[in-house]
Amino acid sequence: MTPLRVAGIGLGDLGRTELHVLAGLRDVEIVAGADVSEQAREQFAQDFDAPTYTDYEELLDTEDVDLVNVVTPHTLHYEQARAALDRGVHVHLEKPMVTEIEHAEDLIARADRANLVLAVGYQRHFDDRFREIRRLLDAGRIGTPHMATCHLEQIWIEWAVRQWRGKPDLSGGGQLYDSGSHLLDALLWTTRADPESVAASIDYRGEAVDVNSALAITLDRDGDRITGTVGVTGAGQSTPAPGERLDVWGTEGHLSFDGDEITITEAGTTYRATPHEPDFETLTRRKLGNVVDAIRDGADLQIPAEDALRVTALTEAAYRADETGERVAVSDLLSDGFGE
């Protein structure tokens, strides 16, 4: 079989880690990498013995590439992904997809027109714990979901704001677009819901980007409304490790996830499940393996850009709601719907 030729755009620690995982997949070859950092380029060349570029467009114009793996600051994603798609190259973007709704819609349209795979790396779609939550909700174990709440706590402010994540021109936002993006994706993906509206209160804690966010949201799940709340804090945490929780109430029961254990209460009886938590390398291998299979064999893509559009739309609507002090209808920010 002809190897799938992969190039990396963004060769930092995570970018190289993902390229190593890709290189370990069947019939995948790492052919080039691009980064503005000389140190990152040198490390990539040492790891993969492949040419490097400072300019990703020069790479795309010079090398024969089937797939690019983009791991760069958030606001750079759109231009880099667009350049690849316009040259007929499949794209895997690290989350968040982009930081403007119209950019997300444009990339989806370009990929659709060219029949290219456009994937966004929300790895929780491959996490057995979140898959089980989705399966239980799909099976109707708590009836029709009507309310949900979730929160995430991290000491994000101690490290992230001193890096590019603390610079709005590169990050596009703070904690809500960083780890908070995974939380929003988990909520929307497990409930199979579209964001409908949001009110928000956001605290920057004296920084240039948001640190704490409190959202009051409404979601649409096949015509049924879910009322919900989201809390994201990057100013500190109550436990030694980052804390996370998701609760969903249905017409016939309640589901909760505390980061380790799933608890379901139905008909007065409580059940508990503890799906195995995959390590990061396993999740990354599952994620990137799915992207490769979607390109090579037409497999169902588990991390489609349409899911990422939902997250970007809700995030941007939350920022606007905080700025205006008014509830924002997400549909008002979209030029079309969310697609499939």
Short mmCIF file of C-alpha atoms in Angstrom, two decimals:
data_model
loop_
_atom_site.label_atom_id
_atom_site.label_comp_id
_atom_site.label_asym_id
_atom_site.label_seq_id
_atom_site.Cartn_x
_atom_site.Cartn_y
_atom_site.Cartn_z
CA MET A 1 0.00 0.00 0.00
CA THR A 2 1.24 3.50 -0.84
CA PRO A 3 2.15 5.27 2.41
CA LEU A 4 0.05 8.20 3.57
CA ARG A 5 2.40 11.19 3.45
CA VAL A 6 2.07 13.43 6.51
CA ALA A 7 3.55 16.84 7.28
CA GLY A 8 3.49 18.67 10.58
CA ILE A 9 2.68 22.36 10.93
CA GLY A 10 3.72 23.25 14.46
CA LEU A 11 6.61 21.13 15.76
CA GLY A 12 6.51 21.79 19.48
CA ASP A 13 6.21 19.04 22.08
CA LEU A 14 2.59 18.13 21.28
CA GLY A 15 3.11 18.46 17.54
CA ARG A 16 6.07 16.06 17.59
CA THR A 17 4.26 13.68 19.93
CA GLU A 18 1.37 13.40 17.50
CA LEU A 19 3.73 12.94 14.57
CA HIS A 20 5.46 10.08 16.42
CA VAL A 21 2.06 8.45 16.94
CA LEU A 22 1.22 8.92 13.26
CA ALA A 23 4.57 7.45 12.26
CA GLY A 24 3.70 4.35 14.26
CA LEU A 25 0.51 3.72 12.29
CA ARG A 26 0.39 1.34 9.34
CA ASP A 27 1.72 2.77 6.07
CA VAL A 28 2.18 6.34 7.31
CA GLU A 29 5.29 8.37 6.46
CA ILE A 30 6.33 11.69 8.01
CA VAL A 31 7.72 13.69 5.09
CA ALA A 32 8.25 17.27 6.34
CA GLY A 33 7.62 19.79 9.08
CA ALA A 34 7.20 23.55 9.43
CA ASP A 35 7.71 25.80 12.43
CA VAL A 36 9.00 29.32 13.06
CA SER A 37 11.15 28.00 15.93
CA GLU A 38 14.64 26.88 14.95
CA GLN A 39 14.86 24.68 18.03
CA ALA A 40 11.60 22.92 17.15
CA ARG A 41 12.73 22.39 13.56
CA GLU A 42 16.06 20.94 14.69
CA GLN A 43 14.36 18.51 17.07
CA PHE A 44 11.92 17.44 14.35
CA ALA A 45 14.75 16.83 11.88
CA GLN A 46 16.58 14.77 14.48
CA ASP A 47 13.46 12.72 15.25
CA PHE A 48 12.24 12.10 11.70
CA ASP A 49 15.17 12.77 9.36
CA ALA A 50 12.87 14.85 7.15
CA PRO A 51 13.14 18.37 5.67
CA THR A 52 11.96 21.39 7.63
CA TYR A 53 10.58 24.78 6.68
CA THR A 54 9.94 28.07 8.42
CA ASP A 55 7.09 28.81 5.99
CA TYR A 56 4.25 26.28 5.93
CA GLU A 57 3.09 27.46 2.50
CA GLU A 58 6.53 26.74 1.08
CA LEU A 59 6.27 23.25 2.56
CA LEU A 60 2.86 22.71 0.96
CA ASP A 61 4.11 23.97 -2.40
CA THR A 62 7.29 21.89 -2.31
CA GLU A 63 6.39 18.55 -0.73
CA ASP A 64 3.95 15.86 -1.83
CA VAL A 65 1.62 15.76 1.19
CA ASP A 66 -1.63 13.89 1.83
CA LEU A 67 -2.35 15.07 5.40
CA VAL A 68 -1.17 17.95 7.56
CA ASN A 69 -1.21 17.79 11.34
CA VAL A 70 -1.66 21.34 12.66
CA VAL A 71 -0.60 22.04 16.25
CA THR A 72 -0.10 25.80 16.51
CA PRO A 73 -1.57 28.73 18.48
CA HIS A 74 -5.32 28.91 18.00
CA THR A 75 -5.62 32.04 15.87
CA LEU A 76 -3.21 30.63 13.29
CA HIS A 77 -5.35 27.56 12.56
CA TYR A 78 -7.62 29.12 9.97
CA GLU A 79 -4.96 30.37 7.56
CA GLN A 80 -2.93 27.18 7.89
CA ALA A 81 -5.87 24.83 7.40
CA ARG A 82 -7.22 26.88 4.51
CA ALA A 83 -3.84 26.79 2.76
CA ALA A 84 -3.76 23.00 3.04
CA LEU A 85 -7.35 22.44 1.94
CA ASP A 86 -6.91 24.73 -1.05
CA ARG A 87 -4.01 22.51 -2.15
CA GLY A 88 -6.05 19.33 -1.85
CA VAL A 89 -4.54 18.21 1.46
CA HIS A 90 -6.49 16.58 4.31
CA VAL A 91 -6.28 18.36 7.68
CA HIS A 92 -6.18 17.38 11.34
CA LEU A 93 -6.34 20.46 13.58
CA GLU A 94 -5.73 20.48 17.29
CA LYS A 95 -8.56 22.04 19.26
CA PRO A 96 -10.06 24.54 19.19
CA MET A 97 -10.76 24.41 15.47
CA VAL A 98 -10.60 28.21 15.03
CA THR A 99 -11.60 31.29 17.02
CA GLU A 100 -14.13 32.82 14.64
CA ILE A 101 -17.40 31.22 13.58
CA GLU A 102 -17.16 32.35 9.97
CA HIS A 103 -13.72 30.77 9.73
CA ALA A 104 -15.09 27.44 10.96
CA GLU A 105 -17.93 27.58 8.46
CA ASP A 106 -15.54 28.48 5.66
CA LEU A 107 -13.16 25.59 6.37
CA ILE A 108 -16.05 23.13 6.49
CA ALA A 109 -17.33 24.40 3.14
CA ARG A 110 -13.87 24.16 1.55
CA ALA A 111 -13.37 20.61 2.81
CA ASP A 112 -16.82 19.56 1.61
CA ARG A 113 -16.29 21.02 -1.86
CA ALA A 114 -12.95 19.23 -2.23
CA ASN A 115 -14.13 15.98 -0.56
CA LEU A 116 -11.34 16.26 2.00
CA VAL A 117 -11.19 15.09 5.62
CA LEU A 118 -11.22 17.97 8.12
CA ALA A 119 -10.81 16.65 11.66
CA VAL A 120 -10.47 18.50 14.97
CA GLY A 121 -8.69 16.76 17.84
CA TYR A 122 -11.30 16.43 20.58
CA GLN A 123 -9.89 13.18 21.94
CA ARG A 124 -12.66 12.61 24.48
CA HIS A 125 -14.66 11.13 21.63
CA PHE A 126 -12.29 8.16 22.03
CA ASP A 127 -12.31 8.10 25.84
CA ASP A 128 -14.21 5.06 27.19
CA ARG A 129 -15.68 7.11 30.03
CA PHE A 130 -17.30 9.72 27.79
CA ARG A 131 -18.33 7.08 25.27
CA GLU A 132 -20.16 5.27 28.08
CA ILE A 133 -21.93 8.47 29.15
CA ARG A 134 -23.08 9.01 25.57
CA ARG A 135 -24.22 5.38 25.26
CA LEU A 136 -26.21 5.55 28.49
CA LEU A 137 -27.96 8.75 27.42
CA ASP A 138 -28.67 7.28 23.98
CA ALA A 139 -30.14 4.18 25.62
CA GLY A 140 -32.62 6.32 27.54
CA ARG A 141 -31.38 5.18 30.93
CA ILE A 142 -32.43 8.48 32.53
CA GLY A 143 -35.31 9.19 30.16
CA THR A 144 -35.27 12.44 28.21
CA PRO A 145 -32.44 14.75 29.35
CA HIS A 146 -33.73 18.17 30.40
CA MET A 147 -30.98 19.70 32.55
CA ALA A 148 -27.19 19.49 32.66
CA THR A 149 -24.36 21.09 34.56
CA CYS A 150 -20.60 20.73 34.26
CA HIS A 151 -17.49 22.35 35.65
CA LEU A 152 -13.72 22.27 35.31
CA GLU A 153 -11.13 23.53 37.78
CA GLN A 154 -7.41 24.02 37.10
CA ILE A 155 -4.47 26.12 38.25
CA TRP A 156 -4.34 27.33 34.66
CA ILE A 157 -3.40 30.90 35.53
CA GLU A 158 -0.03 29.84 36.99
CA TRP A 159 1.41 28.62 33.68
CA ALA A 160 -0.80 29.32 30.69
CA VAL A 161 -1.02 33.11 30.81
CA ARG A 162 2.78 33.43 30.68
CA GLN A 163 2.86 31.55 27.37
CA TRP A 164 1.21 32.29 24.03
CA ARG A 165 -2.10 31.26 25.61
CA GLY A 166 -2.01 34.54 27.53
CA LYS A 167 -1.73 36.60 24.33
CA PRO A 168 -5.15 37.21 22.74
CA ASP A 169 -3.69 37.72 19.26
CA LEU A 170 -2.43 34.12 19.37
CA SER A 171 -4.89 32.36 21.68
CA GLY A 172 -8.14 34.06 20.66
CA GLY A 173 -9.24 33.79 24.29
CA GLY A 174 -8.30 32.26 27.60
CA GLN A 175 -9.29 29.23 29.65
CA LEU A 176 -12.69 28.92 27.93
CA TYR A 177 -10.93 28.35 24.59
CA ASP A 178 -8.22 26.17 26.13
CA SER A 179 -9.15 23.38 28.55
CA GLY A 180 -12.67 24.77 28.69
CA SER A 181 -13.04 23.84 25.04
CA HIS A 182 -12.77 20.15 25.99
CA LEU A 183 -15.48 20.62 28.63
CA LEU A 184 -17.89 22.26 26.19
CA ASP A 185 -17.21 19.57 23.61
CA ALA A 186 -17.82 16.81 26.17
CA LEU A 187 -21.16 18.33 27.16
CA LEU A 188 -22.37 18.81 23.59
CA TRP A 189 -21.04 15.48 22.30
CA THR A 190 -22.32 13.25 25.09
CA THR A 191 -25.80 14.82 24.96
CA ARG A 192 -25.84 15.06 21.13
CA ALA A 193 -27.13 18.60 21.55
CA ASP A 194 -26.78 21.86 19.64
CA PRO A 195 -26.10 25.09 21.55
CA GLU A 196 -29.15 27.33 21.41
CA SER A 197 -28.46 30.36 23.63
CA VAL A 198 -26.11 31.53 26.35
CA ALA A 199 -25.75 34.17 29.06
CA ALA A 200 -22.29 34.60 30.53
CA SER A 201 -20.23 36.20 33.26
CA ILE A 202 -16.49 36.09 32.59
CA ASP A 203 -13.65 37.17 34.89
CA TYR A 204 -10.18 37.97 33.53
CA ARG A 205 -8.58 38.12 36.99
CA GLY A 206 -6.44 41.05 35.83
CA GLU A 207 -5.03 39.11 32.87
CA ALA A 208 -5.31 39.80 29.14
CA VAL A 209 -7.42 36.66 28.63
CA ASP A 210 -10.35 35.10 30.45
CA VAL A 211 -9.63 32.91 33.47
CA ASN A 212 -13.02 32.15 35.07
CA SER A 213 -16.30 31.70 33.19
CA ALA A 214 -19.86 31.01 34.32
CA LEU A 215 -22.37 30.23 31.57
CA ALA A 216 -26.13 29.70 31.62
CA ILE A 217 -27.03 27.82 28.47
CA THR A 218 -29.89 26.23 26.60
CA LEU A 219 -29.28 23.27 24.30
CA ASP A 220 -31.46 21.59 21.69
CA ARG A 221 -31.48 17.78 21.57
CA ASP A 222 -33.68 16.70 18.67
CA GLY A 223 -36.31 19.27 19.59
CA ASP A 224 -36.08 18.74 23.35
CA ARG A 225 -34.61 21.57 25.39
CA ILE A 226 -31.81 21.03 27.90
CA THR A 227 -31.22 23.85 30.39
CA GLY A 228 -27.68 23.94 31.68
CA THR A 229 -24.82 25.65 33.44
CA VAL A 230 -21.09 25.58 32.77
CA GLY A 231 -18.37 26.66 35.18
CA VAL A 232 -14.72 26.97 34.20
CA THR A 233 -12.04 28.21 36.57
CA GLY A 234 -8.37 28.61 35.84
CA ALA A 235 -7.56 30.47 39.06
CA GLY A 236 -7.19 27.45 41.31
CA GLN A 237 -8.53 24.04 42.19
CA SER A 238 -9.80 22.23 45.26
CA THR A 239 -8.00 18.94 44.60
CA PRO A 240 -4.38 17.96 43.85
CA ALA A 241 -5.31 17.20 40.24
CA PRO A 242 -7.54 19.21 37.89
CA GLY A 243 -11.17 18.60 38.84
CA GLU A 244 -14.07 17.95 36.51
CA ARG A 245 -17.73 17.02 36.86
CA LEU A 246 -20.71 16.46 34.58
CA ASP A 247 -24.32 15.93 35.70
CA VAL A 248 -27.34 15.27 33.50
CA TRP A 249 -30.91 15.05 34.77
CA GLY A 250 -33.58 13.24 32.77
CA THR A 251 -37.29 12.63 33.11
CA GLU A 252 -36.57 9.23 34.66
CA GLY A 253 -33.26 9.60 36.45
CA HIS A 254 -29.88 11.28 36.92
CA LEU A 255 -26.37 10.63 35.58
CA SER A 256 -23.21 12.04 37.13
CA PHE A 257 -19.51 11.79 36.31
CA ASP A 258 -16.91 12.95 38.81
CA GLY A 259 -13.86 12.44 36.62
CA ASP A 260 -13.47 8.82 37.67
CA GLU A 261 -16.83 7.15 38.22
CA ILE A 262 -20.16 7.31 36.39
CA THR A 263 -23.22 7.08 38.63
CA ILE A 264 -26.76 6.54 37.35
CA THR A 265 -29.88 6.75 39.47
CA GLU A 266 -33.03 5.36 37.84
CA ALA A 267 -36.29 4.24 39.42
CA GLY A 268 -34.80 4.80 42.86
CA THR A 269 -31.83 2.50 42.25
CA THR A 270 -28.22 3.67 41.91
CA TYR A 271 -25.72 2.00 39.59
CA ARG A 272 -22.03 2.76 39.23
CA ALA A 273 -19.60 2.22 36.37
CA THR A 274 -15.86 2.84 36.23
CA PRO A 275 -14.74 2.62 32.60
CA HIS A 276 -11.00 2.47 32.14
CA GLU A 277 -9.34 5.86 31.67
CA PRO A 278 -7.08 5.61 28.61
CA ASP A 279 -3.68 7.24 28.83
CA PHE A 280 -2.84 10.16 26.58
CA GLU A 281 -0.87 8.09 24.08
CA THR A 282 -3.74 5.63 23.69
CA LEU A 283 -6.25 8.42 23.12
CA THR A 284 -3.94 10.08 20.62
CA ARG A 285 -3.42 6.82 18.76
CA ARG A 286 -7.17 6.18 18.60
CA LYS A 287 -7.82 9.72 17.43
CA LEU A 288 -5.17 9.89 14.74
CA GLY A 289 -5.83 6.31 13.68
CA ASN A 290 -9.44 7.29 13.01
CA VAL A 291 -8.30 10.25 10.89
CA VAL A 292 -6.01 8.01 8.84
CA ASP A 293 -8.76 5.40 8.40
CA ALA A 294 -11.22 8.10 7.30
CA ILE A 295 -8.78 9.27 4.63
CA ARG A 296 -7.64 5.86 3.47
CA ASP A 297 -10.76 3.70 3.82
CA GLY A 298 -13.64 6.15 4.16
CA ALA A 299 -14.22 5.19 7.80
CA ASP A 300 -16.71 7.26 9.80
CA LEU A 301 -14.83 10.27 11.18
CA GLN A 302 -15.38 10.46 14.94
CA ILE A 303 -14.06 14.03 15.32
CA PRO A 304 -15.74 15.93 12.47
CA ALA A 305 -15.36 19.67 12.06
CA GLU A 306 -19.11 20.11 12.50
CA ASP A 307 -18.73 19.10 16.17
CA ALA A 308 -15.94 21.65 16.54
CA LEU A 309 -18.15 24.33 14.97
CA ARG A 310 -20.66 23.77 17.79
CA VAL A 311 -17.94 24.42 20.37
CA THR A 312 -16.62 27.52 18.60
CA ALA A 313 -20.14 28.91 18.18
CA LEU A 314 -21.00 28.44 21.85
CA THR A 315 -17.67 29.94 22.95
CA GLU A 316 -17.98 33.01 20.73
CA ALA A 317 -21.61 33.48 21.81
CA ALA A 318 -20.49 33.34 25.46
CA TYR A 319 -17.87 36.04 24.88
CA ARG A 320 -20.48 38.23 23.19
CA ALA A 321 -22.97 37.62 25.98
CA ASP A 322 -20.44 38.73 28.57
CA GLU A 323 -19.55 41.84 26.56
CA THR A 324 -23.16 42.90 26.01
CA GLY A 325 -24.69 41.71 29.27
CA GLU A 326 -27.45 40.05 27.25
CA ARG A 327 -28.39 36.48 26.40
CA VAL A 328 -27.16 35.61 22.91
CA ALA A 329 -28.92 33.29 20.48
CA VAL A 330 -26.24 31.12 18.90
CA SER A 331 -28.16 30.86 15.63
CA ASP A 332 -27.83 34.64 15.20
CA LEU A 333 -24.06 34.19 14.80
CA LEU A 334 -24.26 31.40 12.21
CA SER A 335 -24.69 31.85 8.47
CA ASP A 336 -26.22 28.36 8.32
CA GLY A 337 -26.97 25.50 10.70
CA PHE A 338 -24.55 23.06 12.28
CA GLY A 339 -24.82 20.37 9.61
CA GLU A 340 -24.55 16.68 10.38
#
